[in-house]
Coordinates of C-alpha atoms in Angstrom, one line a residue:
M1441 CA -5.2 -29.0 -43.7
K1442 CA -4.4 -29.3 -47.4
S1443 CA -6.0 -26.1 -48.6
L1444 CA -7.5 -22.8 -47.5
A1445 CA -10.9 -24.1 -48.7
E1446 CA -10.7 -26.9 -46.1
L1447 CA -9.9 -24.3 -43.4
S1448 CA -12.9 -22.2 -44.5
E1449 CA -15.2 -25.2 -44.4
L1450 CA -14.0 -26.1 -40.9
R1451 CA -14.4 -22.5 -39.8
L1452 CA -18.1 -22.4 -40.9
K1453 CA -18.7 -25.7 -39.2
S1454 CA -17.1 -24.5 -36.0
R1455 CA -18.9 -21.2 -36.0
D1456 CA -22.2 -23.0 -35.5
K1457 CA -20.8 -24.3 -32.2
V1458 CA -19.7 -20.9 -30.8
N1459 CA -22.3 -18.5 -32.1
L1460 CA -23.9 -18.3 -28.7
R1461 CA -20.9 -16.3 -27.5
E1462 CA -21.8 -13.4 -29.8
D1463 CA -25.1 -13.1 -27.8
K1464 CA -27.4 -14.2 -30.6
A1465 CA -30.9 -14.4 -29.2
D1466 CA -32.5 -17.1 -31.3
T1467 CA -30.9 -20.1 -29.6
G1468 CA -33.7 -21.8 -27.7
S1469 CA -32.5 -23.3 -24.5
R1470 CA -28.9 -23.7 -25.5
R1471 CA -26.3 -22.1 -23.3
D1472 CA -22.5 -21.8 -23.3
V1473 CA -21.1 -21.5 -19.8
L1474 CA -17.5 -20.1 -19.8
I1475 CA -15.4 -20.6 -16.6
C1476 CA -12.2 -18.6 -16.2
G1477 CA -9.2 -20.9 -16.4
G1478 CA -6.5 -18.3 -16.0
T1479 CA -3.9 -18.9 -13.3
G1480 CA -5.6 -16.5 -10.9
C1481 CA -8.9 -18.2 -11.0
L1482 CA -7.4 -21.7 -11.2
S1483 CA -5.7 -20.9 -7.9
S1484 CA -9.2 -20.2 -6.5
N1485 CA -10.4 -23.6 -7.6
S1486 CA -12.2 -22.8 -10.8
E1487 CA -11.5 -26.3 -12.1
K1488 CA -13.6 -27.6 -9.2
L1489 CA -16.3 -25.2 -10.2
K1490 CA -16.3 -26.8 -13.6
E1491 CA -16.5 -30.3 -12.2
R1492 CA -19.4 -29.4 -9.9
L1493 CA -21.3 -27.6 -12.6
E1494 CA -20.9 -30.6 -15.0
A1495 CA -22.3 -32.9 -12.3
K1496 CA -25.2 -30.5 -11.5
V1497 CA -26.1 -30.0 -15.1
A1498 CA -26.2 -33.8 -15.6
E1499 CA -28.3 -34.1 -12.5
L1500 CA -30.8 -31.6 -13.9
G1501 CA -30.9 -33.3 -17.2
L1502 CA -29.5 -30.3 -19.1
S1503 CA -26.3 -31.9 -20.6
D1504 CA -27.6 -31.7 -24.1
D1505 CA -28.3 -28.0 -23.8
I1506 CA -25.4 -26.7 -21.8
N1507 CA -21.8 -26.5 -23.1
I1508 CA -19.3 -25.9 -20.3
I1509 CA -15.9 -24.5 -21.3
M1510 CA -12.8 -23.6 -19.4
T1511 CA -11.4 -20.4 -21.0
G1512 CA -8.4 -18.1 -20.4
C1513 CA -8.4 -15.0 -18.3
F1514 CA -11.4 -12.6 -18.6
G1515 CA -9.2 -9.8 -17.2
L1516 CA -11.0 -8.7 -14.0
C1517 CA -8.9 -10.7 -11.7
A1518 CA -10.1 -8.9 -8.5
E1519 CA -13.6 -10.5 -9.1
G1520 CA -12.5 -14.1 -9.8
P1521 CA -13.4 -16.9 -10.1
I1522 CA -15.6 -15.6 -13.0
V1523 CA -18.4 -17.5 -14.8
V1524 CA -20.1 -16.2 -17.9
V1525 CA -23.4 -17.5 -19.4
H1526 CA -24.0 -16.9 -23.1
P1527 CA -26.0 -15.9 -25.0
D1528 CA -27.3 -13.9 -22.0
G1529 CA -24.0 -12.2 -21.3
A1530 CA -24.5 -12.7 -17.6
M1531 CA -21.1 -12.4 -15.8
Y1532 CA -20.9 -13.8 -12.3
S1533 CA -18.1 -12.9 -9.9
K1534 CA -16.4 -14.5 -6.9
V1535 CA -18.3 -17.7 -7.6
S1536 CA -18.1 -20.5 -5.0
L1537 CA -19.2 -24.1 -5.2
K1538 CA -22.4 -23.1 -3.5
D1539 CA -23.0 -20.4 -6.0
I1540 CA -22.4 -22.7 -9.0
E1541 CA -25.3 -24.9 -7.8
E1542 CA -27.6 -21.9 -7.6
I1543 CA -26.6 -20.7 -11.0
A1544 CA -27.4 -24.1 -12.4
E1545 CA -30.8 -24.3 -10.7
E1546 CA -32.0 -20.7 -11.2
H1547 CA -30.3 -19.6 -14.4
L1548 CA -29.6 -22.6 -16.5
K1549 CA -32.8 -24.5 -15.6
N1550 CA -35.3 -21.8 -14.8
G1551 CA -33.9 -19.0 -16.9
K1552 CA -33.6 -16.5 -14.1
V1553 CA -30.4 -14.6 -13.6
V1554 CA -28.9 -14.8 -10.1
E1555 CA -28.7 -11.1 -9.6
S1556 CA -26.8 -11.2 -6.3
K1557 CA -23.7 -12.7 -8.0
L1558 CA -23.7 -10.5 -11.1
I1559 CA -20.6 -8.4 -11.7
G1560 CA -21.5 -4.7 -11.7
V1561 CA -25.0 -5.1 -13.1
D1562 CA -28.5 -4.5 -12.0
S1563 CA -31.8 -6.3 -12.8
E1564 CA -32.8 -3.7 -15.4
S1565 CA -29.9 -5.0 -17.6
Y1566 CA -32.0 -8.1 -18.4
D1567 CA -35.4 -8.6 -19.9
E1568 CA -38.1 -11.1 -19.0
N1569 CA -36.6 -13.7 -21.4
C1570 CA -33.2 -13.4 -19.6
Q1571 CA -31.6 -11.6 -22.6
K1572 CA -29.1 -8.9 -22.1
T1573 CA -30.7 -5.5 -22.9
E1574 CA -27.9 -3.0 -22.1
H1575 CA -24.9 -3.2 -19.8
T1576 CA -21.2 -3.6 -19.9
A1577 CA -19.3 -2.9 -16.7
D1578 CA -17.0 0.1 -17.0
F1579 CA -14.0 -2.1 -16.6
F1580 CA -14.8 -3.7 -20.0
S1581 CA -16.6 -0.9 -21.9
N1582 CA -13.6 1.4 -21.7
Q1583 CA -11.3 -1.2 -23.2
K1584 CA -10.5 -2.1 -26.8
R1585 CA -9.5 -5.7 -27.0
V1586 CA -7.2 -6.7 -29.9
A1587 CA -4.4 -8.8 -28.4
L1588 CA -6.8 -10.1 -25.8
R1589 CA -9.6 -10.6 -28.3
N1590 CA -10.0 -14.4 -27.6
C1591 CA -9.0 -14.5 -24.0
G1592 CA -12.1 -15.5 -22.0
R1593 CA -14.0 -16.3 -25.2
I1594 CA -12.6 -19.6 -26.5
N1595 CA -11.4 -22.9 -25.1
P1596 CA -7.6 -22.5 -25.6
E1597 CA -7.2 -26.3 -25.7
N1598 CA -9.5 -26.7 -28.7
I1599 CA -8.0 -25.5 -32.0
E1600 CA -11.5 -25.6 -33.7
E1601 CA -12.7 -22.9 -31.4
Y1602 CA -9.8 -20.7 -32.4
I1603 CA -10.5 -21.5 -36.1
A1604 CA -14.2 -20.5 -35.5
F1605 CA -13.0 -17.0 -34.7
D1606 CA -10.9 -16.6 -37.9
G1607 CA -8.0 -18.6 -36.6
Y1608 CA -5.3 -19.4 -39.2
Q1609 CA -7.1 -17.3 -41.8
A1610 CA -4.3 -14.8 -41.7
L1611 CA -1.7 -17.5 -42.3
G1612 CA -3.7 -18.8 -45.2
K1613 CA -4.0 -15.3 -46.7
V1614 CA -0.3 -14.6 -46.4
L1615 CA 0.7 -17.9 -48.0
T1616 CA -1.7 -17.8 -50.9
E1617 CA -2.1 -14.1 -51.6
M1618 CA 0.9 -12.1 -50.4
T1619 CA 4.7 -12.0 -51.0
P1620 CA 7.1 -11.9 -48.0
E1621 CA 7.8 -8.3 -48.9
E1622 CA 4.1 -7.4 -48.9
V1623 CA 3.7 -9.0 -45.4
I1624 CA 6.6 -6.9 -44.0
Q1625 CA 5.2 -3.7 -45.7
T1626 CA 1.8 -4.3 -44.1
V1627 CA 3.4 -4.6 -40.7
K1628 CA 5.4 -1.5 -41.3
D1629 CA 2.3 0.5 -42.5
S1630 CA 0.4 -0.6 -39.4
G1631 CA 2.9 1.3 -37.2
L1632 CA 3.1 -1.7 -34.7
R1633 CA 5.9 -1.2 -32.3
G1634 CA 7.4 -3.9 -30.1
R1635 CA 5.3 -4.5 -27.0
G1636 CA 8.2 -6.0 -25.0
G1637 CA 9.6 -2.7 -23.7
A1638 CA 11.7 -0.7 -26.1
G1639 CA 9.0 -0.1 -28.7
F1640 CA 11.1 -0.7 -31.7
P1641 CA 9.1 -0.7 -35.0
T1642 CA 8.1 -4.3 -35.7
G1643 CA 8.1 -4.2 -39.4
Q1644 CA 11.5 -2.6 -39.5
K1645 CA 12.9 -5.4 -37.3
W1646 CA 11.4 -8.0 -39.7
S1647 CA 12.9 -6.3 -42.7
F1648 CA 16.4 -6.4 -41.1
A1649 CA 16.1 -10.2 -40.6
A1650 CA 14.6 -10.7 -44.1
A1651 CA 17.5 -8.8 -45.7
S1652 CA 20.2 -10.9 -43.9
P1653 CA 21.8 -13.5 -46.1
G1654 CA 21.7 -17.2 -45.4
P1655 CA 19.5 -20.3 -45.9
V1656 CA 18.9 -20.8 -42.2
K1657 CA 17.0 -18.3 -40.0
Y1658 CA 15.1 -18.4 -36.8
V1659 CA 12.0 -16.8 -35.4
A1660 CA 11.7 -16.5 -31.6
C1661 CA 9.0 -15.5 -29.1
N1662 CA 10.0 -13.8 -25.8
A1663 CA 7.6 -15.2 -23.2
D1664 CA 10.1 -14.7 -20.4
E1665 CA 7.9 -12.3 -18.5
G1666 CA 9.8 -11.4 -15.4
D1667 CA 8.5 -8.0 -14.2
P1668 CA 7.0 -8.2 -10.7
G1669 CA 3.2 -8.0 -11.0
A1670 CA 3.2 -8.5 -14.8
F1671 CA 1.0 -11.2 -16.3
M1672 CA 0.1 -9.9 -19.8
D1673 CA 2.0 -12.5 -21.8
R1674 CA 1.1 -15.4 -19.5
S1675 CA -2.6 -14.6 -19.9
I1676 CA -2.4 -14.5 -23.7
L1677 CA -0.5 -17.8 -23.8
E1678 CA -3.0 -19.4 -21.4
G1679 CA -6.1 -18.0 -23.2
D1680 CA -5.1 -17.8 -26.9
P1681 CA -1.9 -19.7 -27.6
H1682 CA -2.7 -20.3 -31.3
S1683 CA -2.6 -16.5 -32.0
V1684 CA 1.1 -16.5 -31.1
I1685 CA 1.9 -19.7 -33.1
E1686 CA 0.1 -18.5 -36.2
A1687 CA 1.8 -15.1 -36.0
M1688 CA 5.2 -16.8 -35.7
A1689 CA 4.5 -18.8 -38.8
I1690 CA 3.6 -15.6 -40.6
A1691 CA 6.9 -14.0 -39.4
G1692 CA 8.8 -17.1 -40.5
Y1693 CA 7.3 -16.7 -44.0
A1694 CA 8.1 -13.0 -44.1
I1695 CA 11.8 -13.3 -43.2
G1696 CA 12.6 -16.8 -44.7
A1697 CA 12.7 -18.9 -41.5
N1698 CA 11.3 -22.4 -41.1
Q1699 CA 11.9 -22.8 -37.3
G1700 CA 10.5 -21.0 -34.4
Y1701 CA 11.2 -21.1 -30.7
I1702 CA 9.0 -19.9 -27.8
Y1703 CA 11.1 -19.1 -24.8
V1704 CA 8.6 -19.3 -21.9
R1705 CA 9.2 -19.3 -18.1
A1706 CA 8.9 -22.7 -16.5
E1707 CA 7.0 -21.0 -13.7
Y1708 CA 4.1 -20.8 -16.1
P1709 CA 2.9 -24.4 -16.0
T1710 CA -0.6 -23.7 -17.4
A1711 CA 0.8 -21.6 -20.3
V1712 CA 3.4 -24.4 -21.0
K1713 CA 0.7 -27.0 -21.0
R1714 CA -1.6 -25.1 -23.3
L1715 CA 1.2 -24.2 -25.7
N1716 CA 2.2 -27.9 -26.0
I1717 CA -1.4 -28.8 -26.7
A1718 CA -1.7 -26.0 -29.3
I1719 CA 1.6 -27.0 -31.1
E1720 CA 0.5 -30.6 -31.2
Q1721 CA -3.0 -29.7 -32.6
A1722 CA -1.5 -27.3 -35.2
N1723 CA 0.7 -30.1 -36.4
E1724 CA -2.1 -32.5 -36.4
Y1725 CA -4.3 -30.2 -38.5
G1726 CA -1.4 -29.4 -40.9
L1727 CA -1.1 -25.8 -39.8
L1728 CA 2.5 -26.4 -38.8
G1729 CA 5.0 -28.7 -40.4
D1730 CA 5.7 -29.3 -44.1
N1731 CA 4.0 -27.7 -47.0
I1732 CA 1.4 -25.7 -45.1
F1733 CA -1.8 -25.2 -47.2
G1734 CA -0.2 -27.1 -50.0
T1735 CA 2.5 -24.5 -50.5
D1736 CA 6.3 -24.9 -50.4
F1737 CA 6.4 -23.2 -47.0
S1738 CA 7.2 -25.2 -43.9
F1739 CA 7.4 -24.1 -40.3
N1740 CA 7.9 -25.8 -36.9
V1741 CA 7.7 -24.4 -33.4
E1742 CA 9.5 -25.7 -30.3
L1743 CA 9.3 -24.6 -26.6
R1744 CA 12.3 -23.7 -24.6
L1745 CA 11.8 -23.4 -20.8
G1746 CA 13.5 -20.6 -18.9
A1747 CA 14.6 -21.0 -15.3
G1748 CA 13.4 -17.7 -14.1
A1749 CA 16.3 -15.4 -14.8
F1750 CA 15.1 -11.9 -15.4
V1751 CA 18.1 -11.0 -17.5
C1752 CA 16.9 -13.6 -20.1
G1753 CA 14.2 -11.2 -21.1
E1754 CA 17.0 -9.4 -22.9
E1755 CA 17.1 -10.7 -26.4
T1756 CA 20.7 -11.8 -26.7
A1757 CA 20.7 -13.4 -23.2
L1758 CA 17.5 -15.2 -24.2
M1759 CA 19.1 -16.5 -27.4
N1760 CA 22.1 -17.7 -25.4
S1761 CA 19.7 -19.6 -23.2
I1762 CA 17.9 -21.2 -26.1
E1763 CA 21.3 -22.5 -27.2
G1764 CA 21.8 -24.1 -23.8
K1765 CA 24.3 -21.5 -22.7
R1766 CA 24.4 -19.3 -19.7
G1767 CA 21.8 -16.5 -20.0
E1768 CA 24.2 -13.5 -20.4
P1769 CA 23.8 -10.6 -22.8
R1770 CA 26.1 -10.4 -25.8
P1771 CA 27.7 -7.2 -27.0
R1772 CA 25.9 -5.6 -29.9
P1773 CA 26.7 -5.3 -32.8
P1774 CA 26.4 -7.8 -34.4
F1775 CA 22.6 -7.6 -33.8
P1776 CA 20.4 -10.7 -33.8
A1777 CA 19.1 -9.9 -37.2
L1778 CA 22.5 -10.8 -38.6
K1779 CA 23.9 -13.1 -35.9
G1780 CA 21.4 -14.5 -33.4
I1781 CA 20.4 -18.0 -32.4
F1782 CA 23.2 -20.5 -33.2
D1783 CA 24.9 -17.5 -35.0
K1784 CA 22.1 -17.5 -37.6
P1785 CA 20.0 -14.4 -38.6
S1786 CA 17.1 -14.3 -36.0
M1787 CA 14.1 -12.2 -35.2
L1788 CA 12.6 -11.9 -31.8
N1789 CA 9.3 -10.4 -30.7
N1790 CA 7.3 -10.7 -27.5
V1791 CA 4.0 -12.5 -27.0
E1792 CA 1.8 -9.4 -27.2
T1793 CA 3.5 -8.1 -30.3
Y1794 CA 2.7 -11.4 -32.1
A1795 CA -0.9 -11.4 -30.7
N1796 CA -1.6 -8.3 -32.9
I1797 CA -0.2 -9.7 -36.2
C1798 CA -3.1 -11.8 -37.4
Q1799 CA -5.6 -9.0 -36.9
I1800 CA -3.4 -6.6 -38.8
I1801 CA -3.2 -9.1 -41.7
L1802 CA -6.9 -9.7 -41.8
K1803 CA -8.2 -6.2 -41.1
G1804 CA -5.4 -4.2 -42.8
A1805 CA -2.7 -1.9 -41.8
D1806 CA -5.0 1.2 -41.8
W1807 CA -7.4 -0.4 -39.4
F1808 CA -4.6 -0.8 -36.8
A1809 CA -2.9 2.5 -37.6
N1810 CA -6.2 4.4 -37.0
M1811 CA -6.1 3.4 -33.4
G1812 CA -3.8 5.1 -30.9
T1813 CA -1.7 8.2 -31.7
E1814 CA 0.7 9.3 -34.4
K1815 CA 3.7 7.6 -32.9
S1816 CA 2.1 5.0 -30.8
K1817 CA -0.4 3.0 -32.9
G1818 CA -2.9 0.3 -31.8
T1819 CA -3.6 -0.9 -28.3
K1820 CA -1.6 -1.9 -25.3
V1821 CA -2.2 -4.5 -22.6
F1822 CA -1.5 -3.5 -19.0
A1823 CA -1.4 -5.7 -15.8
V1824 CA -2.9 -3.2 -13.3
G1825 CA -2.1 -3.9 -9.6
G1826 CA -1.3 -2.3 -6.3
K1827 CA -3.6 0.2 -4.6
I1828 CA -6.5 -0.1 -7.0
N1829 CA -10.0 -1.6 -6.8
N1830 CA -10.2 -3.4 -10.2
T1831 CA -6.9 -5.4 -10.2
G1832 CA -6.5 -7.2 -13.5
L1833 CA -5.6 -7.2 -17.1
V1834 CA -6.7 -4.3 -19.3
E1835 CA -6.2 -3.5 -23.0
I1836 CA -6.6 0.2 -24.0
E1837 CA -6.1 2.2 -27.1
M1838 CA -2.7 4.0 -27.0
G1839 CA -3.1 7.6 -25.9
T1840 CA -5.7 6.7 -23.2
T1841 CA -4.7 8.8 -20.1
L1842 CA -3.4 7.4 -16.9
R1843 CA -6.4 8.9 -15.1
D1844 CA -8.8 6.9 -17.3
V1845 CA -6.9 3.7 -16.6
I1846 CA -7.0 4.3 -12.8
Y1847 CA -10.4 5.7 -12.4
N1848 CA -12.7 4.8 -15.3
I1849 CA -11.3 1.3 -15.8
G1850 CA -9.5 0.5 -12.5
G1851 CA -12.3 1.8 -10.3
G1852 CA -10.1 4.2 -8.4
V1853 CA -8.0 3.9 -5.2
P1854 CA -9.5 1.9 -2.3
N1855 CA -10.5 3.2 1.1
G1856 CA -10.8 6.8 0.0
K1857 CA -7.0 7.2 -0.2
K1858 CA -5.3 9.7 -2.5
F1859 CA -3.5 8.5 -5.6
K1860 CA 0.2 9.3 -5.3
A1861 CA 2.1 7.7 -8.1
A1862 CA 2.1 4.9 -10.7
Q1863 CA 5.0 2.7 -11.6
T1864 CA 5.1 1.7 -15.3
G1865 CA 7.5 -0.6 -16.9
G1866 CA 8.3 -2.7 -13.8
P1867 CA 11.9 -2.5 -12.4
S1868 CA 13.0 -0.9 -15.6
G1869 CA 10.5 1.9 -15.5
G1870 CA 9.8 5.0 -13.4
C1871 CA 7.3 6.5 -11.1
I1872 CA 4.7 8.9 -12.5
P1873 CA 3.4 11.4 -9.8
A1874 CA -0.2 12.4 -9.3
S1875 CA 0.5 15.8 -11.0
H1876 CA 0.9 13.9 -14.3
I1877 CA -2.1 11.7 -14.0
D1878 CA -3.5 13.1 -17.3
T1879 CA -0.5 11.9 -19.2
P1880 CA -1.4 9.9 -22.4
M1881 CA -0.2 6.3 -22.2
T1882 CA 2.2 6.4 -25.2
Y1883 CA 5.9 5.4 -25.7
D1884 CA 7.0 9.0 -26.0
D1885 CA 4.9 10.6 -23.3
L1886 CA 6.0 8.0 -20.7
S1887 CA 9.6 8.3 -21.7
A1888 CA 9.5 12.1 -21.3
L1889 CA 8.4 11.6 -17.7
G1890 CA 11.4 9.4 -17.0
S1891 CA 9.4 6.2 -17.1
M1892 CA 8.7 3.7 -20.0
M1893 CA 6.0 1.6 -21.4
G1894 CA 7.9 -1.6 -20.7
S1895 CA 6.0 -4.8 -21.2
G1896 CA 2.9 -3.4 -19.5
G1897 CA 3.2 -3.6 -15.7
L1898 CA 1.3 -0.8 -14.0
I1899 CA 1.5 -0.6 -10.2
V1900 CA -0.7 2.0 -8.5
M1901 CA 0.5 3.7 -5.2
D1902 CA -1.4 5.8 -2.7
E1903 CA -0.5 8.2 0.1
D1904 CA 0.7 5.3 2.3
N1905 CA 3.5 4.4 0.0
C1906 CA 7.1 5.7 0.6
M1907 CA 8.7 6.5 -2.6
V1908 CA 12.2 5.9 -1.3
D1909 CA 11.2 2.5 -0.2
I1910 CA 9.6 1.8 -3.6
A1911 CA 12.9 2.7 -5.3
K1912 CA 14.7 0.4 -2.9
F1913 CA 12.2 -2.5 -3.6
F1914 CA 12.8 -2.4 -7.4
L1915 CA 16.5 -2.0 -7.0
E1916 CA 16.7 -5.0 -4.7
F1917 CA 15.1 -7.0 -7.5
T1918 CA 17.5 -5.8 -10.2
V1919 CA 20.5 -6.4 -7.9
D1920 CA 19.4 -10.0 -7.4
E1921 CA 18.7 -10.5 -11.1
S1922 CA 21.9 -9.0 -12.5
C1923 CA 23.9 -11.6 -14.4
G1924 CA 27.1 -10.0 -13.2
K1925 CA 28.8 -9.8 -16.6
C1926 CA 29.4 -6.0 -16.7
P1927 CA 30.8 -3.9 -13.7
P1928 CA 28.3 -1.0 -14.0
C1929 CA 25.4 -3.4 -13.3
R1930 CA 27.2 -5.9 -11.1
I1931 CA 28.9 -3.4 -8.8
G1932 CA 27.1 -0.1 -9.4
T1933 CA 23.6 -1.3 -8.6
K1934 CA 24.9 -2.7 -5.3
R1935 CA 26.5 0.6 -4.4
M1936 CA 23.1 2.3 -5.1
L1937 CA 21.3 -0.2 -2.9
E1938 CA 23.8 0.4 -0.1
I1939 CA 23.1 4.1 -0.2
L1940 CA 19.3 3.5 -0.2
N1941 CA 19.6 1.2 2.7
K1942 CA 21.6 3.8 4.6
I1943 CA 18.9 6.5 3.9
T1944 CA 16.0 4.3 4.9
R1945 CA 17.7 3.3 8.1
G1946 CA 18.1 6.9 9.2
S1947 CA 21.9 7.2 8.8
G1948 CA 21.8 9.0 5.4
E1949 CA 23.5 12.3 4.7
L1950 CA 22.6 15.0 2.1
E1951 CA 25.7 14.2 0.1
D1952 CA 24.3 10.6 -0.3
I1953 CA 21.4 11.9 -2.4
D1954 CA 23.9 13.6 -4.8
K1955 CA 26.1 10.5 -4.9
L1956 CA 23.0 8.3 -5.7
E1957 CA 22.0 10.5 -8.6
V1958 CA 25.5 10.7 -10.1
L1959 CA 25.9 6.9 -9.8
A1960 CA 22.5 6.2 -11.3
K1961 CA 23.2 8.4 -14.4
N1962 CA 26.6 6.8 -14.9
I1963 CA 25.2 3.2 -14.7
K1964 CA 22.4 4.2 -17.1
A1965 CA 25.0 5.3 -19.6
S1966 CA 27.5 2.5 -19.3
A1967 CA 25.8 -0.8 -18.6
L1968 CA 26.0 -3.5 -21.2
C1969 CA 22.3 -4.4 -21.6
G1970 CA 18.8 -3.1 -21.0
L1971 CA 18.7 -4.5 -17.5
G1972 CA 21.6 -2.5 -16.2
Q1973 CA 20.8 0.5 -18.4
T1974 CA 17.3 0.8 -17.0
A1975 CA 17.9 -0.3 -13.4
P1976 CA 18.4 3.3 -12.2
N1977 CA 15.1 4.5 -13.6
P1978 CA 13.1 4.0 -10.4
I1979 CA 15.7 6.0 -8.5
L1980 CA 16.0 8.8 -11.0
S1981 CA 12.2 9.2 -11.4
T1982 CA 11.6 9.3 -7.6
L1983 CA 14.5 11.8 -7.1
R1984 CA 12.9 13.9 -9.9
Y1985 CA 9.4 14.0 -8.4
F1986 CA 9.8 13.0 -4.8
R1987 CA 13.1 14.5 -3.7
D1988 CA 11.4 16.0 -0.7
E1989 CA 10.9 12.5 0.7
Y1990 CA 14.6 11.7 0.3
I1991 CA 15.4 15.0 2.1
A1992 CA 12.9 14.2 4.9
H1993 CA 14.6 10.8 5.4
V1994 CA 18.1 12.4 5.6
V1995 CA 17.5 15.7 7.3
D1996 CA 14.5 15.1 9.5
K1997 CA 15.1 11.4 10.0
K1998 CA 11.5 10.9 9.2
C1999 CA 9.6 8.7 6.7
P2000 CA 6.5 10.8 5.8
A2001 CA 4.6 7.8 4.7
G2002 CA 5.4 5.9 7.9
V2003 CA 6.9 2.9 6.1
C2004 CA 10.6 2.9 6.9
K2005 CA 10.7 1.2 10.3
N2006 CA 13.9 2.7 11.6
L2007 CA 12.4 6.2 11.1
I2008 CA 9.1 5.7 12.9
Q2009 CA 7.9 5.1 16.4
I2010 CA 4.7 3.4 17.5
K2011 CA 3.3 5.2 20.5
I2012 CA 0.3 5.0 22.9
N2013 CA -1.7 8.2 23.6
P2014 CA -2.1 8.1 27.4
D2015 CA -5.2 10.3 27.3
I2016 CA -7.0 7.8 25.2
C2017 CA -5.6 4.5 26.5
K2018 CA -8.2 2.5 28.6
S2019 CA -5.6 0.0 29.9
C2020 CA -7.6 -2.9 28.4
G2021 CA -4.4 -4.9 27.6
I2022 CA -5.4 -6.0 24.2
C2023 CA -2.3 -4.5 22.6
S2024 CA -0.1 -6.4 25.0
K2025 CA -1.7 -9.7 24.1
V2026 CA -1.3 -9.2 20.3
C2027 CA 2.3 -7.8 20.4
P2028 CA 4.6 -10.5 18.9
A2029 CA 7.7 -8.9 20.6
G2030 CA 6.1 -8.7 24.0
C2031 CA 7.3 -5.1 24.3
I2032 CA 4.0 -3.5 25.5
T2033 CA 3.5 -3.4 29.3
G2034 CA 1.1 -1.8 31.7
E2035 CA -1.4 -2.4 34.5
K2036 CA -5.0 -1.6 35.3
K2037 CA -5.9 2.1 35.3
V2038 CA -2.4 3.0 34.1
P2039 CA -1.8 3.7 30.4
Y2040 CA 0.2 1.0 28.7
Q2041 CA 3.7 1.8 27.3
I2042 CA 5.8 0.5 24.4
S2043 CA 9.5 -0.2 24.6
Q2044 CA 10.9 1.4 21.5
A2045 CA 14.1 -0.6 21.6
E2046 CA 12.2 -3.9 21.3
C2047 CA 9.3 -2.7 19.1
L2048 CA 9.1 -4.5 15.7
K2049 CA 7.0 -1.7 14.1
C2050 CA 4.6 -4.4 12.9
G2051 CA 1.5 -2.4 13.6
A2052 CA -0.5 -5.3 15.1
C2053 CA -1.3 -3.2 18.2
I2054 CA -2.6 -0.3 16.0
E2055 CA -4.9 -2.7 14.2
K2056 CA -6.4 -4.3 17.3
C2057 CA -6.7 -1.3 19.6
P2058 CA -10.5 -0.7 20.0
F2059 CA -10.0 2.9 21.2
K2060 CA -7.6 4.0 18.5
A2061 CA -5.1 5.0 21.1
I2062 CA -2.1 3.7 19.3
Y2063 CA -0.5 5.5 16.4
K2064 CA 2.6 5.8 14.2
D2065 CA 4.7 8.9 15.0
V2066 CA 6.3 9.9 11.8

């Protein structure tokens, strides 16, 4: 790509191939069929769906009219595998190999939507010509997609599809129309804050690196997404890898760097594969390498694979790992903007932060700043999981309430259970109780509740969750992932875990709760890096909002939610038991005994508290005594 004019020409040419995806009606018999190729759907054999559909389309003689594309994640993971037919806008959920043949026969050949497989739609949403009249499932209509704009819309392994949707236009604009200072000022004016956790102003971070002296600088991307249940960055890399690569080149131009590194988890094979393809294609098209768009700016990107250490999500540990050293945090100062990768000035952002940059350049700082709130601009991507109907990936405008996310987008809590709490920010975050469900999702509002935005994990909990057990779960993770460099984290987190184990086993004392709180506050104030400093957050937030559960575990020796096995008993109601013996047959410990016409009994000393007998008892005679 020697010039911006050549890019524009390729964009117009490529647009003709993808205009179906904007639901244009005047397309004759042509159809684009998009099949989810995110990790979740790939694990449900979406690749085989593509193969079967290709064969069926050929069999029906429709190959010239049907374009079958493997995309990235659509977001609604609970309904995968997902298949979308454009320009009709028909979205099919939980598609099987049998369903794919019916879709080919009825929809692609005969023009009749297979209503039984549509996701959250009814027949009135389509007219007699199979065109969408009005409908978007609540899951999608309540979102605002910026970072996820191309996920589920393009083939991530085809650079021309990215270019068709304005890809590399922002880089061209920056290199031909803007100075580095103007780029940085645009990012500053947008109000974009880092989406990796701390929320540091992105433009300010870029300006620090730009001001650092020296001919050699580096740009890095943190794709070491380690929070349990988080898959925001992975989905962007799988569905839209060029958006990150283009943004890194823009950042390189802004700060004076010619080399970029993407630090990505080796456990993300699909993301790694598509990143490698994207980098190769960008080089082939002259969008990476020397003298981009005929200017004197050159930029290259390399991948560095992480080995799954959570601590390498911390910027200085990540930079050590890029250098081939042990992934341990460095004391700061000096900060990476002055002394980072290979001791050179370096600038690091996470995947989602970069995914916003190109749109900010193309649409302007004001466009982005007009979304969200005064101190939390733009949108935020969340990976929503746990006790919620619509598990998946959502992107909302900052300031949207937790209630809207859980009920209007997430579809509420399953089985009529009551919402109890939400964990935001992963192991580094805190638990927000039901009493604060109307809290706006912003950096400051979440921080005020003792939680944090984090990278965007959001775990929903219902009345069956024990909050002491939840705190223990996250602390077990951080204990395992501590690099061991500083004593507060290496020793202090283990002491906290020992106290939690003592409490959940029924041997806790009231003074243990006070010790736990003091220890948590001291570790938060003295640990070397963000991992240790935020490890106490789940404990402090559950103590703040659910102290009564801690007291119940210690004083009453009861787990109100019936989760902590040492504090519950499984019993048989003799007035209801019919002596059918089913419970005895399913008990893995063989601890249930009885005989005909005599109620069965459970040996508490041998009982595993697994609940298999409760699930199988046809008379509901077995229950947890909490």
